[in-house]
Amino acid sequence: MIAAELKPFKEINESLLPFERVLVVGCGTCTTVCLTGGERQVELLATALRLARKVEGSSLQTKEATVQRQCEPEFAGVLKEAAGGLDAALSLGCGAGVQLVSDVLAPLPVLPALNTSNIGVAKEHALWEERCAACGDCVLGGTAGICPVARCAKGILNGPCGGTNDGRCEIGDAPCAWTLIYERLEAQGRLDDFKRIAPPKDFAAATGPRKLDLREVADEP
Amino acid sequence: MSLREALAAGEYVITAEVGPPKGTDVKEMLHAAAALKGRVHAVNVTDNQSAVVRLSPVVACHMLLERGLEPVLQLTCRDRNRLALQSELLGAASLGIKNVLALTGDHVKLGDHPTAKPVFDLESVQLLKVIGELNAGRDGAGSELLGPADFFAGAVVTPEANPLEPQMAKFEKKVAAGAKFFQTQAIYDLEKFASFMERARAYQVKILAGILLLKSVGMARYLNKNVAGVFVPEPLIEELKGAADPPAKGLEIAARQIRALAGVCDGVHIMAIGAEEEVPEILDLAGLKN
């Protein structure tokens, strides 16, 4: 899932200052699940923005709409009608959602309300942790299902750096991915995978703009 | 005699290090280097140490070479992609710099530009492989070079890392990738180090034990708390605490360790961190002549 967090309120509020009538758009998939961009957050944010504007002595009209997925024209298409007569839209989708909504609503300005953080997993209630860097060249087969690209701060491929201590990363509050990889490979009897020298990574696979094109092989919709 | 020759000849090798300045005034660095001249086999030059911007290590190595010292170029993968690393290495080779210490490098978040883009296109093991390629007259993509390099490649290891096994497995990869010598993270527990050496002796590599000069009780406690893989044992801290002149005691402890390590490993790498002019005194106390 894509995890995204709310931008600072001040930043969102200031980005909307040139506008008076704004469509606030939620996304019913990832950002609903991670509690930052669903119907409820749309309502809360729209209310807060209207109040802030009032306090500043002017006014803001908001209209709310949450689509199932902002990243698909099939769902985002309905926003075109909802945006009629408005000055701008504020998207509570991930970066992909903001862009597709921008395309759909062009030339209407569409502003982001979230900072897209990572492709991650739900560790526990209300806690998501990054697991995939979408590097385009998956190495998980040799790393015991623990990704050093996403989970090692340096994204290195041949074992822990010298900065790890007590199984922790040298920066931030996170376990050392390579310590985890070593331990799990050992438990799996696969330490030979650790010993194999990984060649320099193919960063071409991670260089955008990328696309997935299955038009020739996919079944008709 | 070069570092490579001294190690091959089985000499008890002494290396030290200097840090290039943050700025263009190289007087202090050259003063430190001058203090080391004739007393050490080689001098490491750090590379944006601790992810803090400093003068180029290749330029600093060249300045040392011009003054008759043998430099060890420390090269990290933090600030350069594979093109820049090779370009830097070819430049170093053309200036006559023979020794390279291949490092992954501290993360930029720990330094003075914490919002910089960390590179890590390669890491230490892959960098060692690339150095091997340059020595063989090819670049990392397999293209032929107009004139090969002839580097003596080294790497680092943390003998007191916790947990140790992943670091030892990486040590083995560094050996396989072409590291010929190792300069270790600072060690204080000589017993633990001796057991590391027993394992390291299975490989055809030279090991220089890291000696980090202790200056105060506070520094020792700081190392224990903040520096990965460095553990100053309590008796040493007590010894510093009881000393009338802790910095002098630090010199004495370093000298004692250097003596004790002779015969255990192939030499020592002294990290004096700004007190390079004290290194000759440490060596005098350790009974090591010019």
XYZ file of C-alpha atoms in Angstrom:
511
model
C 0.000 0.000 0.000
C 1.054 3.583 -0.572
C 1.422 5.511 2.662
C 1.075 9.278 2.623
C 0.950 11.817 5.400
C -0.841 15.125 5.712
C 1.237 18.183 4.881
C 1.529 20.822 7.618
C -1.831 22.629 7.815
C -0.155 26.005 7.343
C 1.350 24.890 4.040
C -1.991 23.600 2.724
C -3.820 26.718 3.879
C -1.296 29.036 2.221
C -1.372 27.071 -1.020
C -5.123 27.731 -1.267
C -5.015 31.471 -0.511
C -5.418 32.536 -4.184
C -8.648 30.513 -4.419
C -12.181 30.946 -3.080
C -14.040 27.824 -4.257
C -12.161 24.563 -3.859
C -12.980 20.925 -4.516
C -11.461 18.769 -1.763
C -10.869 15.306 -3.183
C -10.342 12.144 -1.152
C -9.142 8.775 -2.349
C -10.950 5.612 -1.300
C -8.002 3.261 -1.527
C -4.511 3.634 -0.023
C -4.870 6.996 1.683
C -8.208 5.974 3.173
C -6.530 2.902 4.652
C -3.633 4.919 6.047
C -6.065 7.374 7.629
C -4.913 10.475 5.799
C -6.989 10.843 2.649
C -10.396 9.203 3.089
C -13.863 10.686 3.279
C -13.515 11.533 6.941
C -10.169 13.308 6.515
C -11.609 15.251 3.571
C -14.440 16.501 5.761
C -12.133 17.427 8.656
C -9.621 19.213 6.450
C -12.289 21.118 4.491
C -13.857 22.303 7.741
C -10.522 23.375 9.176
C -9.638 25.265 5.982
C -12.960 27.115 5.965
C -12.507 28.070 9.619
C -8.973 29.262 9.037
C -10.104 31.429 6.156
C -12.881 32.878 8.295
C -10.398 33.729 11.036
C -8.309 35.494 8.389
C -11.337 37.617 7.544
C -12.227 36.155 4.166
C -14.149 33.116 3.084
C -13.585 29.777 1.417
C -16.228 27.560 -0.120
C -15.461 23.887 -0.246
C -17.066 21.000 -2.026
C -16.115 17.471 -1.037
C -15.767 14.386 -3.200
C -14.082 11.084 -2.515
C -13.491 8.688 -5.407
C -12.537 5.063 -5.102
C -9.127 5.574 -6.744
C -7.702 8.918 -7.845
C -5.108 7.073 -9.938
C -7.625 5.667 -12.445
C -9.551 7.744 -15.016
C -12.486 5.381 -14.632
C -13.003 6.654 -11.074
C -11.447 10.111 -11.237
C -13.471 11.024 -14.322
C -16.545 11.908 -12.267
C -14.616 14.771 -10.669
C -14.868 16.805 -13.862
C -18.519 17.500 -13.223
C -18.027 18.054 -9.489
C -15.366 20.688 -10.213
C -17.605 22.754 -12.446
C -17.522 26.443 -11.486
C -14.717 25.978 -8.896
C -11.274 27.689 -8.778
C -9.079 24.803 -7.720
C -8.955 21.294 -6.290
C -7.091 19.942 -3.287
C -6.184 16.271 -3.544
C -5.781 13.952 -0.568
C -4.438 11.224 -2.810
C -0.849 10.087 -3.263
C 1.386 11.814 -5.799
C -0.005 9.611 -8.566
C -3.546 10.529 -7.592
C -2.799 14.256 -7.582
C -1.392 13.973 -11.097
C -4.228 12.010 -12.617
C -6.754 14.359 -11.019
C -4.721 17.263 -12.463
C -4.939 15.680 -15.914
C -8.660 15.073 -15.580
C -9.439 18.570 -14.303
C -6.967 20.500 -16.479
C -6.621 23.453 -16.686
C -7.959 23.674 -13.110
C -5.089 23.975 -10.573
C -4.874 20.837 -8.401
C -2.849 21.087 -5.195
C -1.502 18.290 -2.994
C -2.609 17.988 0.621
C -0.372 14.990 1.340
C 3.278 14.093 1.186
C 3.565 10.606 -0.298
C 5.864 8.666 1.969
C 6.342 5.063 0.950
C 5.117 1.727 -0.303
C 4.691 -0.072 2.945
C 2.917 -2.505 5.176
C 0.668 -2.092 8.186
C 2.813 -3.149 11.139
C 0.069 -2.564 13.671
C -2.938 -0.305 13.996
C -2.019 3.144 12.659
C 1.621 2.222 11.964
C 2.899 1.724 8.414
C 6.497 0.939 7.556
C 8.266 1.218 4.220
C 8.959 -2.068 2.499
C 9.392 -1.415 -1.238
C 11.371 1.239 -3.088
C 9.902 0.259 -6.470
C 13.476 -0.103 -7.728
C 12.430 -2.131 -10.763
C 15.011 -4.851 -10.094
C 13.785 -6.978 -7.183
C 16.475 -8.569 -5.012
C 14.211 -10.127 -2.367
C 14.906 -13.659 -3.607
C 18.449 -13.495 -2.255
C 17.785 -11.413 0.818
C 15.369 -13.618 2.730
C 12.371 -11.513 1.778
C 13.758 -8.390 3.491
C 14.515 -5.503 1.143
C 17.903 -3.794 1.577
C 17.011 -1.213 -1.065
C 14.015 0.078 0.883
C 15.002 -0.807 4.440
C 18.739 -0.069 4.564
C 19.254 3.705 4.782
C 22.079 3.370 2.262
C 20.279 0.828 0.073
C 23.470 -1.213 -0.148
C 23.601 -4.769 -1.441
C 26.511 -6.626 0.161
C 25.888 -6.681 3.887
C 25.740 -4.246 6.779
C 27.808 -1.076 6.821
C 30.060 -0.327 9.767
C 27.560 2.064 11.278
C 25.158 -0.560 12.558
C 25.129 -1.167 16.283
C 23.173 -3.694 18.344
C 21.196 -4.537 15.225
C 20.051 -0.935 14.732
C 20.578 1.448 11.819
C 23.112 4.273 12.230
C 20.401 6.790 11.448
C 16.858 6.985 12.691
C 14.821 4.556 14.656
C 14.945 1.392 12.594
C 16.474 -2.057 12.687
C 19.541 -2.691 10.506
C 18.043 -4.405 7.447
C 21.247 -6.337 6.803
C 21.340 -7.704 10.336
C 17.748 -8.917 9.819
C 18.678 -10.396 6.434
C 21.697 -12.186 7.864
C 19.713 -13.653 10.736
C 16.882 -14.876 8.543
C 19.205 -16.317 5.878
C 21.044 -18.123 8.651
C 17.775 -19.497 10.040
C 16.884 -20.641 6.516
C 20.276 -22.283 6.002
C 20.929 -19.903 3.089
C 24.023 -17.965 4.161
C 25.577 -18.737 0.775
C 23.193 -16.119 -0.600
C 24.781 -13.581 1.742
C 28.289 -14.556 0.657
C 27.629 -14.047 -3.041
C 28.920 -10.612 -4.080
C 26.077 -8.557 -5.510
C 27.220 -6.609 -8.582
C 26.436 -2.885 -8.908
C 22.701 -2.409 -9.076
C 20.898 -1.676 -12.346
C 19.673 1.810 -11.568
C 18.381 2.154 -15.113
C 15.445 0.054 -13.906
C 14.768 2.689 -11.263
C 15.113 5.664 -13.577
C 11.910 7.353 -14.590
C 9.672 7.992 -16.292
C 8.787 4.308 -16.119
C 5.684 2.520 -17.283
C 4.036 -0.848 -17.276
C 2.704 -1.581 -20.740
C 0.659 -4.750 -21.072
C -1.585 -3.489 -23.844
C -0.583 -6.237 -26.233
C -1.101 -9.106 -23.812
C -3.865 -8.010 -21.461
C -7.424 -9.270 -21.973
C -10.043 -6.827 -23.184
C -11.595 -4.863 -20.343
C 59.617 1.505 1.344
C 55.988 1.725 0.301
C 53.098 0.592 2.465
C 52.598 -2.408 0.196
C 56.295 -3.351 0.378
C 56.510 -2.850 4.145
C 53.503 -5.106 4.723
C 54.863 -7.691 2.273
C 58.214 -7.592 4.072
C 56.478 -8.334 7.376
C 57.357 -5.037 9.018
C 55.249 -3.888 11.953
C 53.513 -1.156 10.003
C 52.374 2.146 11.451
C 49.798 4.320 9.734
C 48.128 7.464 11.001
C 45.565 9.806 9.540
C 44.955 13.450 8.828
C 41.717 15.183 8.022
C 41.659 17.819 5.265
C 40.430 21.217 6.455
C 36.981 22.611 6.071
C 38.201 25.487 3.956
C 41.190 26.323 1.850
C 43.797 26.868 4.570
C 45.903 23.699 4.596
C 48.558 24.908 7.078
C 47.298 22.817 9.995
C 46.907 19.689 7.894
C 50.430 20.065 6.518
C 51.752 20.731 10.015
C 50.144 17.492 11.202
C 51.574 15.681 8.205
C 55.029 17.082 8.888
C 54.845 15.743 12.462
C 54.179 12.266 11.053
C 56.893 12.324 8.393
C 59.510 9.663 8.935
C 57.593 8.079 11.808
C 54.805 6.275 9.964
C 54.686 4.155 6.830
C 51.652 5.911 5.433
C 49.073 8.554 6.252
C 45.372 8.114 5.602
C 43.507 11.130 4.280
C 39.858 11.126 5.248
C 37.050 11.752 2.767
C 34.430 14.238 3.977
C 34.762 12.481 7.315
C 31.523 12.008 9.255
C 29.696 13.361 6.195
C 31.055 16.850 6.835
C 32.233 18.879 3.829
C 35.997 19.233 3.638
C 38.730 19.778 1.088
C 39.105 17.000 -1.496
C 41.039 13.982 -0.218
C 42.672 13.450 -3.627
C 44.067 16.971 -3.535
C 45.196 16.504 0.070
C 46.859 13.172 -0.816
C 48.735 14.915 -3.601
C 49.976 17.577 -1.160
C 51.272 14.824 1.130
C 52.983 13.053 -1.767
C 54.721 16.289 -2.758
C 56.067 16.516 0.786
C 57.453 12.998 0.763
C 54.707 11.211 2.695
C 52.884 8.163 1.434
C 49.136 8.771 1.432
C 46.255 6.333 1.761
C 43.283 7.788 -0.057
C 40.075 7.119 1.840
C 37.267 6.964 -0.690
C 33.614 6.719 0.288
C 30.624 5.816 -1.869
C 28.402 8.378 -0.175
C 29.109 11.385 -2.393
C 29.946 9.930 -5.803
C 28.283 7.564 -8.236
C 30.258 4.899 -10.081
C 31.410 7.323 -12.783
C 32.668 9.872 -10.276
C 34.389 7.200 -8.156
C 36.289 5.870 -11.166
C 37.155 9.334 -12.367
C 38.492 10.180 -8.900
C 40.491 6.942 -8.790
C 42.014 7.479 -12.232
C 42.948 11.002 -11.218
C 44.506 9.718 -8.009
C 46.441 7.047 -9.905
C 47.775 9.629 -12.353
C 49.088 11.682 -9.424
C 50.964 8.676 -8.051
C 48.575 7.850 -5.224
C 48.953 4.112 -4.687
C 46.832 3.205 -1.671
C 43.047 3.361 -1.473
C 40.856 2.543 1.469
C 37.411 1.622 0.108
C 34.583 2.732 2.363
C 30.821 2.850 2.115
C 30.784 6.083 4.140
C 28.692 7.538 6.937
C 25.176 8.548 5.966
C 24.663 12.200 5.021
C 22.087 12.482 7.794
C 24.950 12.311 10.319
C 26.819 15.219 8.784
C 26.550 18.934 8.131
C 24.386 18.632 5.000
C 21.736 16.245 6.332
C 19.261 16.993 3.528
C 21.739 16.107 0.757
C 21.011 13.233 -1.601
C 22.982 10.214 -0.386
C 24.510 8.423 -3.380
C 25.608 4.864 -2.469
C 25.457 3.837 -6.130
C 28.139 1.347 -5.066
C 29.263 0.295 -1.592
C 32.611 -0.819 -0.216
C 32.584 -4.349 -1.679
C 31.572 -3.186 -5.144
C 34.102 -0.333 -4.964
C 36.859 -2.868 -4.221
C 35.790 -4.823 -7.313
C 35.934 -1.666 -9.422
C 39.440 -0.901 -8.116
C 40.426 -4.422 -9.206
C 39.041 -3.695 -12.664
C 40.979 -0.420 -12.934
C 44.126 -2.294 -11.916
C 43.395 -4.792 -14.691
C 43.143 -1.959 -17.219
C 39.356 -1.938 -17.545
C 36.632 0.278 -16.207
C 33.581 -0.948 -14.322
C 31.679 -1.429 -17.561
C 34.476 -3.532 -19.050
C 35.913 -0.915 -21.405
C 39.661 -0.789 -21.869
C 41.586 2.023 -20.179
C 44.367 4.074 -21.674
C 46.812 3.036 -18.974
C 45.788 0.878 -16.000
C 45.882 1.805 -12.328
C 48.068 0.037 -9.788
C 46.268 0.462 -6.514
C 46.952 -1.305 -3.242
C 43.384 -1.641 -1.999
C 42.309 -1.760 1.586
C 39.102 -1.780 3.573
C 37.861 -1.550 7.132
C 36.427 -4.053 9.566
C 34.919 -3.691 13.028
C 36.321 -6.516 15.179
C 34.122 -5.615 18.141
C 30.879 -5.196 16.212
C 27.720 -6.426 17.839
C 26.485 -8.708 16.368
C 29.861 -9.761 14.934
C 28.887 -12.471 12.445
C 27.278 -10.259 9.759
C 30.358 -7.996 9.869
C 32.677 -11.003 9.574
C 30.698 -12.256 6.586
C 31.118 -8.827 5.012
C 34.832 -8.893 5.865
C 35.076 -12.136 3.864
C 33.334 -10.463 0.928
C 35.783 -7.567 1.063
C 38.665 -10.036 0.936
C 37.038 -11.820 -2.007
C 36.517 -8.438 -3.695
C 40.233 -7.677 -3.552
C 41.046 -5.968 -0.241
C 44.694 -6.627 0.559
C 44.887 -4.811 3.857
C 42.455 -3.838 6.577
C 42.527 -0.961 9.005
C 40.175 -1.809 11.826
C 37.705 0.291 13.730
C 39.195 1.397 17.051
C 39.870 -1.541 19.351
C 40.486 -1.430 23.092
C 39.759 -4.991 24.207
C 42.914 -6.815 23.184
C 41.555 -10.234 24.099
C 38.571 -9.850 21.809
C 40.872 -8.514 19.132
C 43.139 -11.546 19.464
C 40.177 -13.849 18.837
C 39.266 -11.763 15.778
C 42.851 -12.134 14.556
C 42.661 -15.904 14.881
C 39.800 -15.857 12.388
C 41.350 -13.203 10.166
C 44.553 -15.216 9.825
C 42.656 -17.669 7.631
C 42.863 -15.026 4.874
C 45.812 -13.678 2.921
C 45.357 -10.108 4.124
C 47.238 -7.734 6.383
C 45.511 -6.343 9.441
C 46.325 -2.998 11.042
C 44.596 -2.550 14.398
C 42.838 0.761 14.918
C 44.222 2.786 17.816
C 42.027 5.706 18.730
C 43.808 8.083 21.080
C 41.793 8.601 24.274
C 41.896 12.154 25.589
C 39.484 12.108 28.509
C 36.960 10.072 30.463
C 34.209 12.012 28.710
C 35.534 10.997 25.318
C 35.658 7.330 26.345
C 32.074 7.451 27.549
C 31.020 9.268 24.389
C 32.607 6.552 22.234
C 30.816 3.830 24.182
C 27.520 5.556 23.842
C 27.665 6.887 20.302
C 30.182 5.110 18.105
C 29.215 1.788 16.552
C 31.580 -1.056 17.367
C 33.808 0.911 19.742
C 33.890 -0.239 23.358
C 36.274 1.257 25.883
C 36.415 -1.242 28.771
C 35.637 0.089 32.259
C 39.169 -0.575 33.650
C 40.611 1.728 30.977
C 38.091 4.412 31.886
C 39.055 3.997 35.558
C 42.700 4.339 34.610
C 41.963 7.627 32.837
C 39.847 8.793 35.744
C 42.649 8.181 38.234
C 45.252 9.936 36.111
C 46.617 13.358 37.103
C 47.019 14.180 33.402
C 44.372 12.288 31.378
C 45.705 13.281 27.917
C 49.148 12.019 28.888
C 47.551 8.844 30.206
C 45.806 8.496 26.834
C 49.184 8.588 25.089
C 50.503 5.981 27.505
C 47.497 3.692 26.934
C 47.881 3.996 23.146
C 51.610 3.202 23.406
C 50.915 0.209 25.618
C 48.347 -1.111 23.126
C 50.760 -0.658 20.228
C 53.398 -2.660 22.102
C 50.907 -5.359 23.061
C 49.677 -5.725 19.488
C 53.109 -6.369 18.007
C 53.071 -10.026 17.042
C 49.287 -10.155 17.204
C 48.595 -8.292 13.959
C 50.559 -6.665 11.140
C 50.596 -3.134 12.424
C 48.492 -0.332 13.822
C 46.523 2.552 12.428
C 46.616 5.506 14.820
C 43.672 7.873 14.821
C 44.714 10.909 16.863
C 41.852 13.151 15.677
C 43.512 16.538 15.705
C 46.427 15.516 17.955
C 48.651 14.203 15.162
C 51.694 15.993 16.591
C 51.390 13.632 19.597
C 51.832 10.555 17.400
C 55.672 10.657 17.528
C 55.461 10.726 21.330
C 53.125 7.705 21.324
C 55.591 5.888 19.087
C 58.510 6.900 21.352
C 56.614 5.592 24.384
C 55.886 2.391 22.465
C 59.615 2.041 21.809
C 59.259 2.364 18.054
C 62.143 4.165 16.403
C 62.147 6.326 13.296
